[in-house]
PDB file of C-alpha atoms in Angstrom:
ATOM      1  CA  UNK A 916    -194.984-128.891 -71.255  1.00 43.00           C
ATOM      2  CA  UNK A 917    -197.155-126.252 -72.114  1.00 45.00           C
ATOM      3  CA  UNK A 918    -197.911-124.932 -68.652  1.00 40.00           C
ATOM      4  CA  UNK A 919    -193.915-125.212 -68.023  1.00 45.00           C
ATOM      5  CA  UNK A 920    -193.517-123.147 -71.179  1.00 43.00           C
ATOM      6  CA  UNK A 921    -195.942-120.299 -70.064  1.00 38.00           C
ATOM      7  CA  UNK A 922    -193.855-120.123 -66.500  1.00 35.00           C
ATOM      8  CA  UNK A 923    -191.127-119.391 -68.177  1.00 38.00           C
ATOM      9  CA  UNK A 924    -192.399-117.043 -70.591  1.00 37.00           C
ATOM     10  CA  UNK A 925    -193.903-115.023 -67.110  1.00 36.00           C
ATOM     11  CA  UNK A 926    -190.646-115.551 -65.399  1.00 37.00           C
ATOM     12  CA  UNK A 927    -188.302-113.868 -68.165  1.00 42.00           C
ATOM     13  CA  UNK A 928    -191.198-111.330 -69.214  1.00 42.00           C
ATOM     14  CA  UNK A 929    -191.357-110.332 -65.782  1.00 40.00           C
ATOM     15  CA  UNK A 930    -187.221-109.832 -65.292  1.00 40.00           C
ATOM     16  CA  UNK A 931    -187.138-107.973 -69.092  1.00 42.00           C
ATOM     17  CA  UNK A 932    -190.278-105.769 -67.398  1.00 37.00           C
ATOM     18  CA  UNK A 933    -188.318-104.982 -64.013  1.00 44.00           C
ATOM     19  CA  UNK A 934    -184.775-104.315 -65.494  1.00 45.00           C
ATOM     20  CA  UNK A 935    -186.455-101.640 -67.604  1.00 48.00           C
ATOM     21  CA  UNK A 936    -188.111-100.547 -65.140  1.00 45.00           C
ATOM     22  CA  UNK A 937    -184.730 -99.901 -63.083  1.00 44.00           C
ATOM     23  CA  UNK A 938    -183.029 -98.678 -65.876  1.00 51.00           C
ATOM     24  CA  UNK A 939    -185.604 -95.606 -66.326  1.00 62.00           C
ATOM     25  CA  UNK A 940    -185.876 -95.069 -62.528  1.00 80.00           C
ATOM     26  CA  UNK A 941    -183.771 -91.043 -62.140  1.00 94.00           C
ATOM     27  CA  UNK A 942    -183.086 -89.362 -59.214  1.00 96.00           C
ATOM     28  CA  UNK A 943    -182.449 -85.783 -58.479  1.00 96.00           C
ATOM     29  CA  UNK A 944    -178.424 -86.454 -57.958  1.00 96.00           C
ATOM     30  CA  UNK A 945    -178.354 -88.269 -61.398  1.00 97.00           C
ATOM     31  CA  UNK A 946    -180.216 -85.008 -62.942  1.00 98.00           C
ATOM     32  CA  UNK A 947    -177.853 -82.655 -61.507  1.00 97.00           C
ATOM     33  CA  UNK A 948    -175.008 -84.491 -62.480  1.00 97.00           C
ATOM     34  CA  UNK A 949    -176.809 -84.722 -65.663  1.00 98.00           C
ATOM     35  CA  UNK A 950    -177.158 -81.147 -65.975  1.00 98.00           C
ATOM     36  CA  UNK A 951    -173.419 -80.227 -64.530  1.00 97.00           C
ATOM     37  CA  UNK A 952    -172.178 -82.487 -67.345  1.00 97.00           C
ATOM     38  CA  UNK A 953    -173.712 -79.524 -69.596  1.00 97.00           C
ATOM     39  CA  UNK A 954    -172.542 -76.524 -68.018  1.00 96.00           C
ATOM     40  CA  UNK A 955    -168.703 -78.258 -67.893  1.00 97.00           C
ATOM     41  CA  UNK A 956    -169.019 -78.630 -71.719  1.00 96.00           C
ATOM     42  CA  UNK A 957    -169.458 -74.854 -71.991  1.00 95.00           C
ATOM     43  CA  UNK A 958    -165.899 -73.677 -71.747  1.00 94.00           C
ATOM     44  CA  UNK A 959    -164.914 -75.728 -74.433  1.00 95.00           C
ATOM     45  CA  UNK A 960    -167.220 -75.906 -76.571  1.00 95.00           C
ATOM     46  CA  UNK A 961    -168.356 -79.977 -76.350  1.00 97.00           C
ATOM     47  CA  UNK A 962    -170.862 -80.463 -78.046  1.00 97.00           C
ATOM     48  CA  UNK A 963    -171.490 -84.034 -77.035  1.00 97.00           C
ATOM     49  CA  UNK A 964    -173.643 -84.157 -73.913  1.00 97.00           C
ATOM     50  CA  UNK A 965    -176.169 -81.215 -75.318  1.00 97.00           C
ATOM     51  CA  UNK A 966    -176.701 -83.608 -78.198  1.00 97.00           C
ATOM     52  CA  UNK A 967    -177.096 -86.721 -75.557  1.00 97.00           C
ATOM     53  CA  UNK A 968    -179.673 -84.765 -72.753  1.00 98.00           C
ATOM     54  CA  UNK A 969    -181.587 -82.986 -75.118  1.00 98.00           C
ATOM     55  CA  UNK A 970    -184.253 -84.042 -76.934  1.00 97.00           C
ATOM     56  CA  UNK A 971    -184.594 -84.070 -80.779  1.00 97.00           C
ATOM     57  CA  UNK A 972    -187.713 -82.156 -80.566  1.00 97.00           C
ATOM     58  CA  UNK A 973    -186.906 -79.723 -77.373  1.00 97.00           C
ATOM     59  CA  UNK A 974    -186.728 -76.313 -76.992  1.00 97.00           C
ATOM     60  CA  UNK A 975    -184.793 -74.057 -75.612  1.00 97.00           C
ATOM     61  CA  UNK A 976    -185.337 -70.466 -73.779  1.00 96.00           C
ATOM     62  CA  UNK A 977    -182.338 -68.589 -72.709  1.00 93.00           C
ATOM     63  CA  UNK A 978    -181.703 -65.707 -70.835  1.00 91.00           C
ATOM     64  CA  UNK A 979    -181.270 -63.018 -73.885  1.00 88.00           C
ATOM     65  CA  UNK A 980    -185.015 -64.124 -74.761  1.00 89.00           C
ATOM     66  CA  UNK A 981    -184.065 -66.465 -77.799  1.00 93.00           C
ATOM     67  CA  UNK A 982    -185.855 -69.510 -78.118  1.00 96.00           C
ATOM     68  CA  UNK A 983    -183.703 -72.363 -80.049  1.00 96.00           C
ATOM     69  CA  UNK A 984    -184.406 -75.787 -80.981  1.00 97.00           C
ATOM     70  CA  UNK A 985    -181.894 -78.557 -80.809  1.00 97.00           C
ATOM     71  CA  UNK A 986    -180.022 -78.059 -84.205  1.00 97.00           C
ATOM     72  CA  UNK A 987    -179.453 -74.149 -83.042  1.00 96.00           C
ATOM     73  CA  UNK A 988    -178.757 -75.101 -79.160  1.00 96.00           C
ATOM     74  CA  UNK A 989    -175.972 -77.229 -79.928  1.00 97.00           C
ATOM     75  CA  UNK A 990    -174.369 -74.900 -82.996  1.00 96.00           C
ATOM     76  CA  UNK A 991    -174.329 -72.055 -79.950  1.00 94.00           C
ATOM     77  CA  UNK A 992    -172.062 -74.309 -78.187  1.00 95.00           C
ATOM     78  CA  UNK A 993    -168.872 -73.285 -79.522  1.00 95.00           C
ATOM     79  CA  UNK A 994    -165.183 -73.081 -77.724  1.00 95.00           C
ATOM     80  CA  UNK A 995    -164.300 -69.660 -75.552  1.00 93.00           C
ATOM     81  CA  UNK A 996    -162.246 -67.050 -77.252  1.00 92.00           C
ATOM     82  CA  UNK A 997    -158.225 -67.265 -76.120  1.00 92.00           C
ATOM     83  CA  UNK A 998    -158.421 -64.877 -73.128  1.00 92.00           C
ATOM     84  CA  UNK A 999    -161.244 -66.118 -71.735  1.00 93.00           C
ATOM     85  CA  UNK A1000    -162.333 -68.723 -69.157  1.00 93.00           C
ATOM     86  CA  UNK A1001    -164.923 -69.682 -66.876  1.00 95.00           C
ATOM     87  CA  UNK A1002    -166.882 -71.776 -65.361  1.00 96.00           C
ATOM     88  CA  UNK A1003    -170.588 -72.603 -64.260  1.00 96.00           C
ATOM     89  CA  UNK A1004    -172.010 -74.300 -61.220  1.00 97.00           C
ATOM     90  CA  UNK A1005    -175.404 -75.467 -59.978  1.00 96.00           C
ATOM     91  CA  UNK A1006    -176.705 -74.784 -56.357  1.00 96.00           C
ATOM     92  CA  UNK A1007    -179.885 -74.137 -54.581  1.00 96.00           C
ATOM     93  CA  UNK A1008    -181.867 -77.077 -56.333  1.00 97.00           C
ATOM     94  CA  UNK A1009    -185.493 -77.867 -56.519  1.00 97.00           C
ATOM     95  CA  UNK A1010    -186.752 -81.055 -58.174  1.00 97.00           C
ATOM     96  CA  UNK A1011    -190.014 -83.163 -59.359  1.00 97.00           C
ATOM     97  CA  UNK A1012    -189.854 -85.908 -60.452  1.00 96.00           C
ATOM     98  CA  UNK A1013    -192.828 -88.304 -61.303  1.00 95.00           C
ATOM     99  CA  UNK A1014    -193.085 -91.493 -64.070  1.00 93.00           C
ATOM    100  CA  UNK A1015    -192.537 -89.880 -67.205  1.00 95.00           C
ATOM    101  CA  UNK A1016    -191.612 -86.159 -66.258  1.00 97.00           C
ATOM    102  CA  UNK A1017    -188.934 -84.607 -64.576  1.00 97.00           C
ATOM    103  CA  UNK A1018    -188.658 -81.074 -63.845  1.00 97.00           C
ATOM    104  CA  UNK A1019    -185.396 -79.651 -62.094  1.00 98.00           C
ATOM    105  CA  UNK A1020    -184.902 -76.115 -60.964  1.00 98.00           C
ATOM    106  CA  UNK A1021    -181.945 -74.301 -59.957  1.00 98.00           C
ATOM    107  CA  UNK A1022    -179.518 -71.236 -60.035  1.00 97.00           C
ATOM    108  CA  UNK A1023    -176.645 -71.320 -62.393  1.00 97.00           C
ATOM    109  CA  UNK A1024    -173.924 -69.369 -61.019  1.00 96.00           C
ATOM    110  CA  UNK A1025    -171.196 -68.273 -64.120  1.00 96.00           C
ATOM    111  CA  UNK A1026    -167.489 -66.756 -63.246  1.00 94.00           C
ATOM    112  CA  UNK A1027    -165.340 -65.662 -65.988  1.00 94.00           C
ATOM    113  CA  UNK A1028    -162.444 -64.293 -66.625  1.00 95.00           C
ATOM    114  CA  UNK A1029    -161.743 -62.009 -69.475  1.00 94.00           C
ATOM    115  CA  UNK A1030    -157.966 -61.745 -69.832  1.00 94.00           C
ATOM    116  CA  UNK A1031    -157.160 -61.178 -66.447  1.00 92.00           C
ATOM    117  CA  UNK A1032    -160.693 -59.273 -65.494  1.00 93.00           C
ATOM    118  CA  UNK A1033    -163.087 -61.596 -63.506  1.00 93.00           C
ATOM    119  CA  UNK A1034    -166.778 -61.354 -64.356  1.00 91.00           C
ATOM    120  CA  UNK A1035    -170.089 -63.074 -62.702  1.00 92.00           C
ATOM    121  CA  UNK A1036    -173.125 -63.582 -63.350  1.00 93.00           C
ATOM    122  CA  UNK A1037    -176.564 -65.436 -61.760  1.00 95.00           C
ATOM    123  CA  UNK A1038    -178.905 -67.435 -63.700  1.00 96.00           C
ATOM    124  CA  UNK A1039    -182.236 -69.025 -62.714  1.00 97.00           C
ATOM    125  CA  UNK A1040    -183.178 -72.303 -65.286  1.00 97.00           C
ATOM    126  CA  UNK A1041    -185.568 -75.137 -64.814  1.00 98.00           C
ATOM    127  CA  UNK A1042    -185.390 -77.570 -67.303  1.00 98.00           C
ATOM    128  CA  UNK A1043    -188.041 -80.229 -68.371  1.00 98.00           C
ATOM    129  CA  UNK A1044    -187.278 -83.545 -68.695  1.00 98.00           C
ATOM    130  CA  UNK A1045    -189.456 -86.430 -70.563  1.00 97.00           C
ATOM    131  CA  UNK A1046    -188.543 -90.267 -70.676  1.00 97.00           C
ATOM    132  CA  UNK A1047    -189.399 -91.866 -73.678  1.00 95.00           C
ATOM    133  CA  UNK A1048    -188.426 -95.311 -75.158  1.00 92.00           C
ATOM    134  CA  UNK A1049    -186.515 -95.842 -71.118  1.00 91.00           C
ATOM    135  CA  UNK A1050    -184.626 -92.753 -72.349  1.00 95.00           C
ATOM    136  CA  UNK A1051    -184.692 -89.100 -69.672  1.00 97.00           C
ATOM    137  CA  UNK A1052    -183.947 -85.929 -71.876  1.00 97.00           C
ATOM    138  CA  UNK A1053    -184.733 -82.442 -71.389  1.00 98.00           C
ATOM    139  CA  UNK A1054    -188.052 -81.468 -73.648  1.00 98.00           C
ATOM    140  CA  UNK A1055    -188.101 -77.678 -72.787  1.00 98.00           C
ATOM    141  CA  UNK A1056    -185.626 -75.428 -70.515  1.00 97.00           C
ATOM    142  CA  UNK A1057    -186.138 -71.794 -69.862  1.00 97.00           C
ATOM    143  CA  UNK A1058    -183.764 -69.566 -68.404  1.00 96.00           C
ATOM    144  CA  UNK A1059    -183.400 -65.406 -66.530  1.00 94.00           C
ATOM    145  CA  UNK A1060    -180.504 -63.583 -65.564  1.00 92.00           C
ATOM    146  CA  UNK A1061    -181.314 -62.564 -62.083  1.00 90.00           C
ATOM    147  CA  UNK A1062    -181.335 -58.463 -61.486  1.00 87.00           C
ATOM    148  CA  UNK A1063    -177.889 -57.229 -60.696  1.00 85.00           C
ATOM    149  CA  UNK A1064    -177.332 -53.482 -59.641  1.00 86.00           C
ATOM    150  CA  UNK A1065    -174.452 -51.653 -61.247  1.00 87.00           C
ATOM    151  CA  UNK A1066    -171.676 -50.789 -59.985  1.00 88.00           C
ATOM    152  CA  UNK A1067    -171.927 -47.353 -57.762  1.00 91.00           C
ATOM    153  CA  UNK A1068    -170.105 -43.948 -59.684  1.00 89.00           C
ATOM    154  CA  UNK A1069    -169.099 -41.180 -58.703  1.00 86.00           C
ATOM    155  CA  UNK A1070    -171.768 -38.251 -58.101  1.00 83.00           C
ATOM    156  CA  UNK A1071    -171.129 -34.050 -58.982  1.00 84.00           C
ATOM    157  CA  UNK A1072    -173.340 -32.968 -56.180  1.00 86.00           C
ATOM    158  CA  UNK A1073    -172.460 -29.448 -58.013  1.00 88.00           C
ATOM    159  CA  UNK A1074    -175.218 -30.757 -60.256  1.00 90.00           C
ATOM    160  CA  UNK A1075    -177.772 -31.338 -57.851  1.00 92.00           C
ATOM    161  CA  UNK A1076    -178.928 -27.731 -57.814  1.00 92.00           C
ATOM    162  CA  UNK A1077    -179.909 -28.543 -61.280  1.00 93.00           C
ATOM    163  CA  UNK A1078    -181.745 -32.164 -60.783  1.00 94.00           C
ATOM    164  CA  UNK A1079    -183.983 -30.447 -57.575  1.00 94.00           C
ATOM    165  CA  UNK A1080    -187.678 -29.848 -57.821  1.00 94.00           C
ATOM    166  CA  UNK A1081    -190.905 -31.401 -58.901  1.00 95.00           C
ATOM    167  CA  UNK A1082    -191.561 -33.775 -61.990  1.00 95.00           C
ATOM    168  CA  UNK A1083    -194.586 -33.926 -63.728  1.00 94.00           C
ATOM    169  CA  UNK A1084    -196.089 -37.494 -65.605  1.00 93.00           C
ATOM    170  CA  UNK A1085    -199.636 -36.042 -66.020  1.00 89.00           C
ATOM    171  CA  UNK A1086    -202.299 -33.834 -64.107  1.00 88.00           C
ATOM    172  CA  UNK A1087    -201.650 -34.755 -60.207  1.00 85.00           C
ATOM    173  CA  UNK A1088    -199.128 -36.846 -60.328  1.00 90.00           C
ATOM    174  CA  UNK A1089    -195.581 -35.640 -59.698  1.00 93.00           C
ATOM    175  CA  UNK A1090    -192.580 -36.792 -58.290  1.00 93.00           C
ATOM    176  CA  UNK A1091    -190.093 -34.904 -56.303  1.00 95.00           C
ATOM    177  CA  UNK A1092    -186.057 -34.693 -56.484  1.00 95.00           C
ATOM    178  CA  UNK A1093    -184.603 -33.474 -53.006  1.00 94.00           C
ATOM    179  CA  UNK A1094    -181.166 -33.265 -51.855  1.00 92.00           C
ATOM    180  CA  UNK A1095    -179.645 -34.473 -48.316  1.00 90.00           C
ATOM    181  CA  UNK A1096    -175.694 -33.634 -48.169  1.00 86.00           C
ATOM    182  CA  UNK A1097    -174.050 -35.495 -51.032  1.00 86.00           C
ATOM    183  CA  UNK A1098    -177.297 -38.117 -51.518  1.00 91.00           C
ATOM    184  CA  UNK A1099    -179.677 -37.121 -53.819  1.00 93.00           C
ATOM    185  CA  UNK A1100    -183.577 -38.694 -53.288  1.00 95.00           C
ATOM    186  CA  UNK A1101    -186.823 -39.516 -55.120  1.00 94.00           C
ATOM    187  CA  UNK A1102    -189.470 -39.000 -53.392  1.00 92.00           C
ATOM    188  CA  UNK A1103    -193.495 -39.584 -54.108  1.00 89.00           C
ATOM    189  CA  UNK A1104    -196.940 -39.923 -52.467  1.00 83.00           C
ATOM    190  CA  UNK A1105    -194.679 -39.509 -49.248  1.00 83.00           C
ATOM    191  CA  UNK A1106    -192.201 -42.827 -50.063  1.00 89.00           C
ATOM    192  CA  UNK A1107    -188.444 -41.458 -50.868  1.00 91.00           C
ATOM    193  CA  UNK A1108    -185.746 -43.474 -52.331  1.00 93.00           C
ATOM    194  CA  UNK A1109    -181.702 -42.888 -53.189  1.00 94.00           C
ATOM    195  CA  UNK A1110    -180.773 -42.275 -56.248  1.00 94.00           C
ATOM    196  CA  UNK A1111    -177.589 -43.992 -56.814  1.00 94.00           C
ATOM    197  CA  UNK A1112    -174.985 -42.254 -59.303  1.00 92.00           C
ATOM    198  CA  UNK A1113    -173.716 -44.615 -62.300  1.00 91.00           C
ATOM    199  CA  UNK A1114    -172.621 -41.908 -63.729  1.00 85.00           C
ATOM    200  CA  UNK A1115    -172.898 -37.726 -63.240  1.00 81.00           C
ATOM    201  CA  UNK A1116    -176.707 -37.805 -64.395  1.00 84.00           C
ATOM    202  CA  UNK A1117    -177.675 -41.128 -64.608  1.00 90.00           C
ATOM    203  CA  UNK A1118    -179.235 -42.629 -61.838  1.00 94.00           C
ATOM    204  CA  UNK A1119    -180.611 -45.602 -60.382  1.00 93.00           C
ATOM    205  CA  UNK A1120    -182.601 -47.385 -57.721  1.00 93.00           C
ATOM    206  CA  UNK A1121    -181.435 -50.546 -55.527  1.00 90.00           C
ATOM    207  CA  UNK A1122    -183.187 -53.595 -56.178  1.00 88.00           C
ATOM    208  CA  UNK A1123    -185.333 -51.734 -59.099  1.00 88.00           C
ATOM    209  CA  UNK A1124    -184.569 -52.889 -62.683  1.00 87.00           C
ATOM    210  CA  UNK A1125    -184.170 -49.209 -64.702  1.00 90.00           C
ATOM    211  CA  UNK A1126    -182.456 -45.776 -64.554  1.00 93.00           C
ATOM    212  CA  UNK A1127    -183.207 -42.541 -64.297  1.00 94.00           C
ATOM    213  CA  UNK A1128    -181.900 -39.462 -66.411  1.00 93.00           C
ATOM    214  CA  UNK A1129    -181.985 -36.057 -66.038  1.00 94.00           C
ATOM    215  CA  UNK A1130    -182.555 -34.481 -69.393  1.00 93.00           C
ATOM    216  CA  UNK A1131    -181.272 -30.961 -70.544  1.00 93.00           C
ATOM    217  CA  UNK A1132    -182.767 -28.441 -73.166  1.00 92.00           C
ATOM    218  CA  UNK A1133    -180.750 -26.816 -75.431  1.00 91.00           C
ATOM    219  CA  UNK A1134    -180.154 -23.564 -73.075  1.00 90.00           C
ATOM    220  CA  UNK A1135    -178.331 -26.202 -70.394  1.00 91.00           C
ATOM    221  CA  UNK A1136    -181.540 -26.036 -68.046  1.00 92.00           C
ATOM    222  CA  UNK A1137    -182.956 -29.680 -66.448  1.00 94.00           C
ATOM    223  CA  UNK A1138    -186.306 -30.189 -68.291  1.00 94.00           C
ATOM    224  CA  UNK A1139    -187.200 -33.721 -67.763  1.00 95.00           C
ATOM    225  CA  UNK A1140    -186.928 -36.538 -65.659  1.00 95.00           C
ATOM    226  CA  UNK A1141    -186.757 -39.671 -67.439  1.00 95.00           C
ATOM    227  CA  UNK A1142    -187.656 -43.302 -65.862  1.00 94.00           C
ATOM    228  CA  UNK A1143    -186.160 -45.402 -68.314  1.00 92.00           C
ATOM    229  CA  UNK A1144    -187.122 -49.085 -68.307  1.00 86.00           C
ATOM    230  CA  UNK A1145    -186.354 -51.949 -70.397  1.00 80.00           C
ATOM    231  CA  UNK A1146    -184.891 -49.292 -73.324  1.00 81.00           C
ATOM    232  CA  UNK A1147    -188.137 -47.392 -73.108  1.00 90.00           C
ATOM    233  CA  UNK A1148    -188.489 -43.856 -71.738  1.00 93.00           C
ATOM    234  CA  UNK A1149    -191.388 -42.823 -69.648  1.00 94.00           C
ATOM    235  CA  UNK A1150    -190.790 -38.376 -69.555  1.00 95.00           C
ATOM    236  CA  UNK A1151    -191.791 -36.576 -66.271  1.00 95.00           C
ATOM    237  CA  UNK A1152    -191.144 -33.018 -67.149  1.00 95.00           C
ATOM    238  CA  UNK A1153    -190.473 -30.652 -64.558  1.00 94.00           C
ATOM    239  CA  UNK A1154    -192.584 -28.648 -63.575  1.00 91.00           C
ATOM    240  CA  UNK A1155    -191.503 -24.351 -64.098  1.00 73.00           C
ATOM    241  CA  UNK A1156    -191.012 -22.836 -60.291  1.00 60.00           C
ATOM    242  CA  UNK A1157    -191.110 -26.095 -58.262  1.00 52.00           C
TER     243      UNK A1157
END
């Protein structure tokens, strides 16, 4: 009787053990569907699966550098303005995925349309995600916009005379502005790159995060270079004669 008892007791502790066991088994397809479930709730503003796939405790990085926990990541998710729509899909995904911990990587890629005017946008995120209690939510997700260059304006090459000529930062180190035709060029320590027009004097660089500026004095004269990155100005002045 006894030893009948304990056979059963093994037999339907070992089933209770192995369903759980299949229940918290996740795969990469069931994260990403996971994780497109979120990004469909966007547009309009449900609420319901960020409350269900993220933990009570997580947090939350986004691209705009705000961290948020869970009460503050959900209130963001609100309905789009009337005008606007959109949409967000997940590609080019990485994944590891071990007992307890489950990390997924990927690029979010976001159209939208602002009242007739279509927008995108790439994202990089990888999300954390921790099973406790049998239960897979995400614990911590961090997010970047990836670098986009602006869109190309026109140039005044009737300015360039102006922009031409050497830039000092301190002794011995200078940079040089040269023209070619209608192209106008950086060049130091022998390396030249195009300077792209956004606009008449301002500048950039392909694939380089920043601008560049030419900056006049009050008598209408080019007196200083400026590399502008991240909302800070570094000043080359030029240099009188070069």
């Amino acid at each position: 009787m006894k030893l009948s008892a304990i056979f059963l007791i093994f037999f339907c502790g070992s089933n209770v053990i192995s369903a759980g066991e299949r229940d918290a088994v996740i795969t990469e397809t069931e994260l990403v569907g996971r994780t497109q479930q979120l990004y469909d709730a966007v547009v309009p503003g449900n609420q319901a699966p960020w409350k269900k796939y993220f933990a009570d405790d997580c947090i939350f990085a986004d691209e705009k550098g705000r961290t948020m926990d869970k009460r503050k990541l959900v209130a963001d998710i609100t309905p789009m303005p009337a005008g606007y729509s959109g949409a967000i899909k997940i590609g080019q995904v990485q994944s590891r995925i071990y007992d307890n911990v489950a990390i997924l990587s990927y690029d979010a890629n976001e159209t939208e349309t602002i009242f007739g005017q279509n927008l995108s946008a790439r994202y990089h995120v990888t999300d954390t995600w921790l099973r406790r209690d049998g239960n897979w939510q995400i614990i911590a997700s961090q997010a970047h916009r990836y670098y986009e260059d602006p869109a190309v304006g026109k140039t005044d090459s009737k300015k360039f005379p102006d922009f031409i000529g050497a830039y000092e930062l301190a002794a011995g180190q200078t940079r040089t502005i040269i023209a070619e035709g209608d192209s106008l060029f950086v060049e130091r320590s022998g390396k030249k790159d195009q300077l792209f027009p956004e606009a008449s004097e301002l500048f950039f660089r392909k694939g380089i995060e920043g601008r560049i500026l030419f900056r006049y004095d009050k008598n209408r004269k080019v007196d200083a270079l400026i590399d502008r990155r991240n909302n800070e100005d570094v000043v080359w002045r030029k240099v009188a004669g070069k």
